Coordinates of C-alpha atoms in Angstrom, one line a residue:
M1 CA 1.0 1.2 14.5
R2 CA -1.8 0.8 12.0
N3 CA -5.4 1.7 12.8
V4 CA -7.6 -1.3 13.7
S5 CA -10.4 -2.1 11.2
L6 CA -13.7 -2.6 12.9
G7 CA -16.5 -4.7 11.4
H8 CA -19.6 -3.1 9.8
R9 CA -21.9 -4.5 12.5
T10 CA -19.7 -3.1 15.3
I11 CA -19.6 0.3 13.7
A12 CA -23.4 0.3 13.2
D13 CA -23.9 -0.7 16.9
I14 CA -21.6 2.1 18.1
D15 CA -23.1 4.6 15.7
G16 CA -26.5 3.8 17.2
Q17 CA -25.3 4.4 20.8
V18 CA -23.6 7.7 19.7
A19 CA -26.8 8.8 17.9
K20 CA -28.7 8.3 21.2
V21 CA -26.3 10.6 23.0
L22 CA -26.3 13.3 20.3
R23 CA -30.2 13.2 20.2
G24 CA -30.2 13.7 23.9
L25 CA -28.0 16.8 23.5
G26 CA -30.2 18.4 20.9
N27 CA -28.7 20.1 17.9
S28 CA -25.2 20.8 19.4
E29 CA -22.8 23.0 17.5
P30 CA -19.1 22.4 17.4
P31 CA -17.0 22.4 19.5
L32 CA -19.0 20.0 21.7
D33 CA -19.0 20.7 25.4
L34 CA -18.2 17.5 27.1
R35 CA -19.7 18.8 30.4
I36 CA -23.2 18.4 28.9
V37 CA -22.3 14.9 27.7
R38 CA -21.3 13.9 31.3
D39 CA -24.4 15.4 32.7
L40 CA -26.6 13.5 30.2
L41 CA -24.8 10.2 31.0
K42 CA -24.6 11.0 34.7
L43 CA -20.8 10.6 34.6
D44 CA -18.4 12.0 37.2
R45 CA -14.9 13.3 36.3
G46 CA -11.8 13.5 38.5
Y47 CA -8.1 13.9 38.2
Y48 CA -5.0 12.1 39.3
S49 CA -1.3 13.0 38.9
T50 CA 1.5 10.6 38.0
T51 CA 4.0 13.1 39.2
D52 CA 2.4 14.0 42.5
D53 CA 2.7 10.9 44.7
S54 CA 0.4 12.2 47.5
L55 CA -2.4 13.2 45.1
L56 CA -2.2 9.8 43.2
R57 CA -2.1 7.9 46.5
E58 CA -5.1 9.8 47.8
T59 CA -7.1 9.4 44.6
L60 CA -6.5 5.6 44.5
S61 CA -7.2 5.1 48.1
R62 CA -10.7 6.5 47.6
M63 CA -11.5 4.3 44.7
K64 CA -14.3 1.9 45.5
V65 CA -16.2 -0.6 43.4
A66 CA -19.6 -1.8 44.7
G67 CA -18.9 0.0 47.9
R68 CA -15.6 -1.8 48.6
Q69 CA -12.1 -0.4 48.4
V70 CA -10.5 -1.6 45.2
L71 CA -7.2 -2.4 46.8
L72 CA -5.9 -2.7 50.3
R73 CA -2.6 -1.5 48.9
P74 CA -3.3 1.3 46.5
T75 CA 0.4 1.5 45.7
I76 CA 0.0 -1.5 43.5
L77 CA -2.4 0.3 41.2
R78 CA -0.4 3.5 41.5
D79 CA 2.7 1.7 40.2
A80 CA 0.6 0.1 37.4
V81 CA -0.7 3.6 36.3
R82 CA 2.9 4.8 36.1
S83 CA 4.5 1.8 34.5
L84 CA 1.7 1.5 31.8
S85 CA 1.7 5.3 31.2
L86 CA -2.1 5.3 31.6
K87 CA -3.6 8.7 30.5
A88 CA -7.1 8.0 31.9
L89 CA -9.1 5.5 33.8
Y90 CA -12.8 4.6 33.7
L91 CA -14.5 3.0 36.7
P92 CA -17.8 1.4 35.5
D93 CA -19.3 0.8 38.9
Q94 CA -18.9 4.4 39.9
K95 CA -19.5 5.8 36.4
R96 CA -16.4 7.9 37.1
I97 CA -13.7 9.0 34.7
L98 CA -10.2 9.9 36.0
L99 CA -7.8 11.9 33.9
D100 CA -4.1 12.5 34.3
Q101 CA -3.9 16.2 35.2
D102 CA -0.3 16.4 34.1
L103 CA -1.2 16.1 30.4
P104 CA -2.1 19.1 28.3
A105 CA -5.7 20.2 28.5
L106 CA -6.4 19.6 24.9
K107 CA -5.4 16.0 25.3
H108 CA -7.8 15.7 28.3
R109 CA -10.6 16.2 25.8
W110 CA -9.8 13.2 23.7
N111 CA -9.0 11.0 26.7
E112 CA -12.2 11.9 28.4
A113 CA -14.2 11.2 25.2
H114 CA -12.4 7.9 24.9
E115 CA -13.6 6.9 28.4
I116 CA -17.1 8.1 27.6
G117 CA -16.9 5.7 24.6
H118 CA -16.2 2.8 27.0
D119 CA -19.3 3.9 29.0
I120 CA -21.7 4.0 26.1
I121 CA -20.6 0.7 24.4
P122 CA -22.8 -1.9 26.2
W123 CA -20.5 -4.8 25.9
H124 CA -17.5 -3.0 27.3
V125 CA -18.9 -2.6 30.9
G126 CA -19.2 -6.4 31.4
M127 CA -15.8 -7.0 29.9
M128 CA -14.1 -4.3 32.0
L129 CA -15.6 -5.7 35.2
G130 CA -14.9 -9.3 34.2
D131 CA -11.7 -11.3 34.7
T132 CA -11.8 -14.0 32.0
E133 CA -9.0 -15.1 29.9
Q134 CA -10.7 -13.5 26.8
T135 CA -10.9 -10.1 28.4
L136 CA -7.2 -10.2 29.3
T137 CA -5.8 -11.0 25.9
P138 CA -3.9 -8.2 24.1
A139 CA -5.9 -8.7 21.0
C140 CA -9.2 -8.2 22.8
H141 CA -7.8 -5.1 24.6
E142 CA -6.7 -3.7 21.3
V143 CA -10.2 -4.1 19.8
M144 CA -11.8 -2.5 22.8
E145 CA -9.5 0.5 22.6
A146 CA -10.2 0.8 18.9
E147 CA -14.0 0.7 19.6
A148 CA -13.7 3.3 22.3
N149 CA -11.6 5.5 20.0
Y150 CA -14.2 5.2 17.3
A151 CA -17.0 6.2 19.7
A152 CA -14.9 9.1 20.9
G153 CA -14.4 10.4 17.4
Q154 CA -18.0 10.1 16.5
I155 CA -19.0 12.1 19.7
L156 CA -16.3 14.8 19.4
F157 CA -16.9 15.3 15.7
L158 CA -20.7 15.1 15.9
A159 CA -20.9 12.0 13.7
E160 CA -22.2 12.9 10.2
R161 CA -21.6 16.6 10.7
F162 CA -17.9 16.2 10.4
A163 CA -18.0 14.0 7.3
A164 CA -20.4 16.5 5.6
E165 CA -18.1 19.5 6.3
A166 CA -14.9 17.6 5.5
T167 CA -16.1 16.4 2.1
A168 CA -17.4 19.8 1.1
S169 CA -13.9 21.0 0.3
A170 CA -10.8 19.7 -1.5
P171 CA -8.8 17.5 0.9
S172 CA -5.6 18.9 2.3
L173 CA -3.7 19.4 5.6
G174 CA -5.0 23.0 5.5
L175 CA -8.5 21.7 5.6
V176 CA -7.7 19.4 8.4
R177 CA -6.2 22.3 10.4
N178 CA -9.4 24.4 9.9
L179 CA -11.6 21.4 10.9
S180 CA -9.4 21.0 14.0
K181 CA -10.1 24.5 15.1
A182 CA -13.8 24.4 14.2
F183 CA -14.5 21.2 16.2
G184 CA -12.1 22.0 19.1
N185 CA -9.9 18.9 18.8
T186 CA -6.3 18.2 18.2
M187 CA -5.0 18.2 14.7
T188 CA -3.8 14.6 15.1
S189 CA -7.3 13.4 16.1
T190 CA -8.8 15.4 13.3
L191 CA -6.4 13.9 10.8
W192 CA -7.3 10.4 12.0
R193 CA -11.0 11.1 11.7
F194 CA -10.5 12.8 8.3
V195 CA -8.9 9.7 6.8
E196 CA -11.4 7.2 8.3
Q197 CA -14.6 9.2 7.7
A198 CA -14.1 11.7 4.9
H199 CA -12.3 9.6 2.3
G200 CA -15.4 9.5 0.0
G201 CA -14.3 6.1 -1.4
R202 CA -10.8 7.4 -2.1
P203 CA -7.5 5.7 -1.0
I204 CA -6.0 8.0 1.7
V205 CA -3.3 7.4 4.2
A206 CA -2.0 9.5 7.1
L207 CA 1.2 9.1 9.1
V208 CA 2.0 10.5 12.5
T209 CA 5.8 10.4 13.1
G210 CA 8.7 12.2 14.5
H211 CA 10.5 14.7 12.2
P212 CA 11.3 12.8 9.0
H213 CA 14.5 14.7 8.2
P214 CA 17.6 12.8 9.3
A215 CA 19.1 15.9 10.9
R216 CA 16.0 16.4 13.0
R217 CA 15.4 12.9 14.2
K218 CA 15.5 12.2 18.0
A219 CA 18.2 10.1 19.5
D220 CA 15.7 7.3 20.3
F221 CA 14.4 7.2 16.6
D222 CA 13.6 3.6 15.7
A223 CA 14.2 3.0 12.0
A224 CA 12.3 -0.3 12.2
N225 CA 9.2 1.4 13.7
P226 CA 9.3 5.0 12.4
C227 CA 5.5 5.7 12.6
R228 CA 3.6 6.4 15.8
Y229 CA 0.4 5.9 13.8
C230 CA -0.4 4.8 10.2
V231 CA -4.0 5.6 9.5
E232 CA -5.5 4.0 6.4
S233 CA -8.9 4.7 4.8
P234 CA -10.8 1.5 4.0
P235 CA -10.1 1.9 0.3
F236 CA -6.4 2.4 1.0
R237 CA -6.3 -0.7 3.2
E238 CA -8.0 -2.8 0.6
R239 CA -5.9 -1.8 -2.3
F240 CA -2.6 -0.7 -0.8
G241 CA -2.5 -2.4 2.6
G242 CA 0.5 -4.4 1.7
L243 CA 2.8 -1.4 1.9
K244 CA 5.2 -1.3 4.8
E245 CA 5.2 1.6 7.2
T246 CA 9.0 1.8 6.9
D247 CA 8.7 2.3 3.1
L248 CA 6.0 5.0 3.4
F249 CA 8.2 6.8 5.9
A250 CA 11.2 6.6 3.6
A251 CA 9.1 8.0 0.8
I252 CA 8.1 11.1 2.8
A253 CA 11.6 11.5 4.2
G254 CA 12.7 11.9 0.6
Y255 CA 11.0 15.3 0.2
C256 CA 10.8 16.7 3.8
G257 CA 13.0 19.6 4.6
S258 CA 14.7 20.3 8.0
Q259 CA 12.4 23.2 9.0
S260 CA 11.7 23.3 12.8
G261 CA 8.0 23.9 12.2
G262 CA 5.3 24.4 9.7
S263 CA 5.2 22.8 6.2
L264 CA 8.0 20.4 5.6
G265 CA 7.2 19.9 1.9
Q266 CA 5.0 18.1 -0.5
S267 CA 5.5 15.7 -3.4
E268 CA 3.9 13.4 -5.9
I269 CA 4.9 9.8 -5.1
I270 CA 4.2 6.6 -7.0
L271 CA 2.9 3.7 -4.9
P272 CA 2.1 0.1 -6.1
D273 CA -1.2 -1.5 -5.2
R274 CA -1.5 -5.1 -4.2
N275 CA -1.3 -6.2 -7.8
G276 CA 1.9 -4.2 -8.4
D277 CA 0.2 -1.6 -10.6
P278 CA 1.6 1.9 -10.0
H279 CA -0.6 4.8 -8.7
L280 CA 0.2 8.5 -8.2
F281 CA -0.4 10.0 -4.8
G282 CA 0.0 13.5 -3.6
F283 CA 1.8 13.8 -0.2
E284 CA 2.3 16.7 2.1
T285 CA 3.8 16.9 5.6
F286 CA 3.4 19.5 8.4
F287 CA 5.5 19.6 11.6
N288 CA 3.8 21.1 14.7
R289 CA 7.1 21.1 16.7
H290 CA 6.1 17.9 18.4
E291 CA 5.2 15.4 15.7
A292 CA 5.0 15.4 11.9
L293 CA 1.6 14.9 10.3
T294 CA 1.5 13.5 6.7
L295 CA -1.5 13.2 4.4
G296 CA -1.3 11.1 1.3
L297 CA -4.1 11.3 -1.3
W298 CA -4.7 9.0 -4.3
L299 CA -4.6 11.0 -7.5
K300 CA -4.8 8.6 -10.5
P301 CA -3.4 5.4 -11.9
H302 CA 0.2 5.8 -13.2
A303 CA 0.8 4.1 -16.5
R304 CA 4.5 4.7 -16.7
G305 CA 7.4 5.0 -14.4
R306 CA 8.5 3.0 -11.4
A307 CA 7.1 2.9 -7.9
V308 CA 9.2 4.3 -5.1
Q309 CA 12.3 2.1 -4.6
G310 CA 11.7 -0.6 -2.0
L311 CA 7.9 -0.5 -2.3

């Protein structure tokens, strides 16, 4: 799944809302404490469990909107939470965030920030409470989720603070790992933010996948959809956006070892741009025992040689 490209005006509007929040917090240092963000925005946080039927039923039975119970049969929403694998919920009328307590604590952080993003984006509240055909379309939902993700990233990574620190050193997965620790966020979310915000005008791509080595792939590996995420910097999307995720995955699988964790390898790979001209990229892949994180950096035009077969 490729990252959704937001318009410049949308980004500017969200940046303005995030700036208000960060100003209200003063000069916060990373990692940001989301408790003070909730206090500033007067948000409440609770938990539900998709594995504890009694807790989920009790939580949903207490949910009210405008003073009225959401559903006479909370089991309907409970089943929806489970079938859709929802990781968090935001109730605009109550200014209440609900998190799935069965997820790892570090993932709570991103999910909570995502729901805070919905809260601070003015046009989301009306759309979330509405019931029009437009608000129910998958395309509209995808854009709203991308907007909330962008807001979450700007909050958790303190907006320009992250970009300044990320561009002060040579790009690498090692740098991404250090930034992840400094800002208190997962390496996956840091890699995503790194590609989108710290590219400095350079074509960069990141892949989040299962283990690329054939011997390490899970039984449910889907060769037609090998990437959980494919994150492209704006320059990469503009110049190399025609490349298929399957071909990018095949390229990294060509150099990745079968190690059970840590670095899986690195290699220089030739990729064609939209005009068919070859360019040299430096790729490296790290496996955290759950998913493989790959970073690909544009190095220079390649005057000779062929692009990776199939690209």
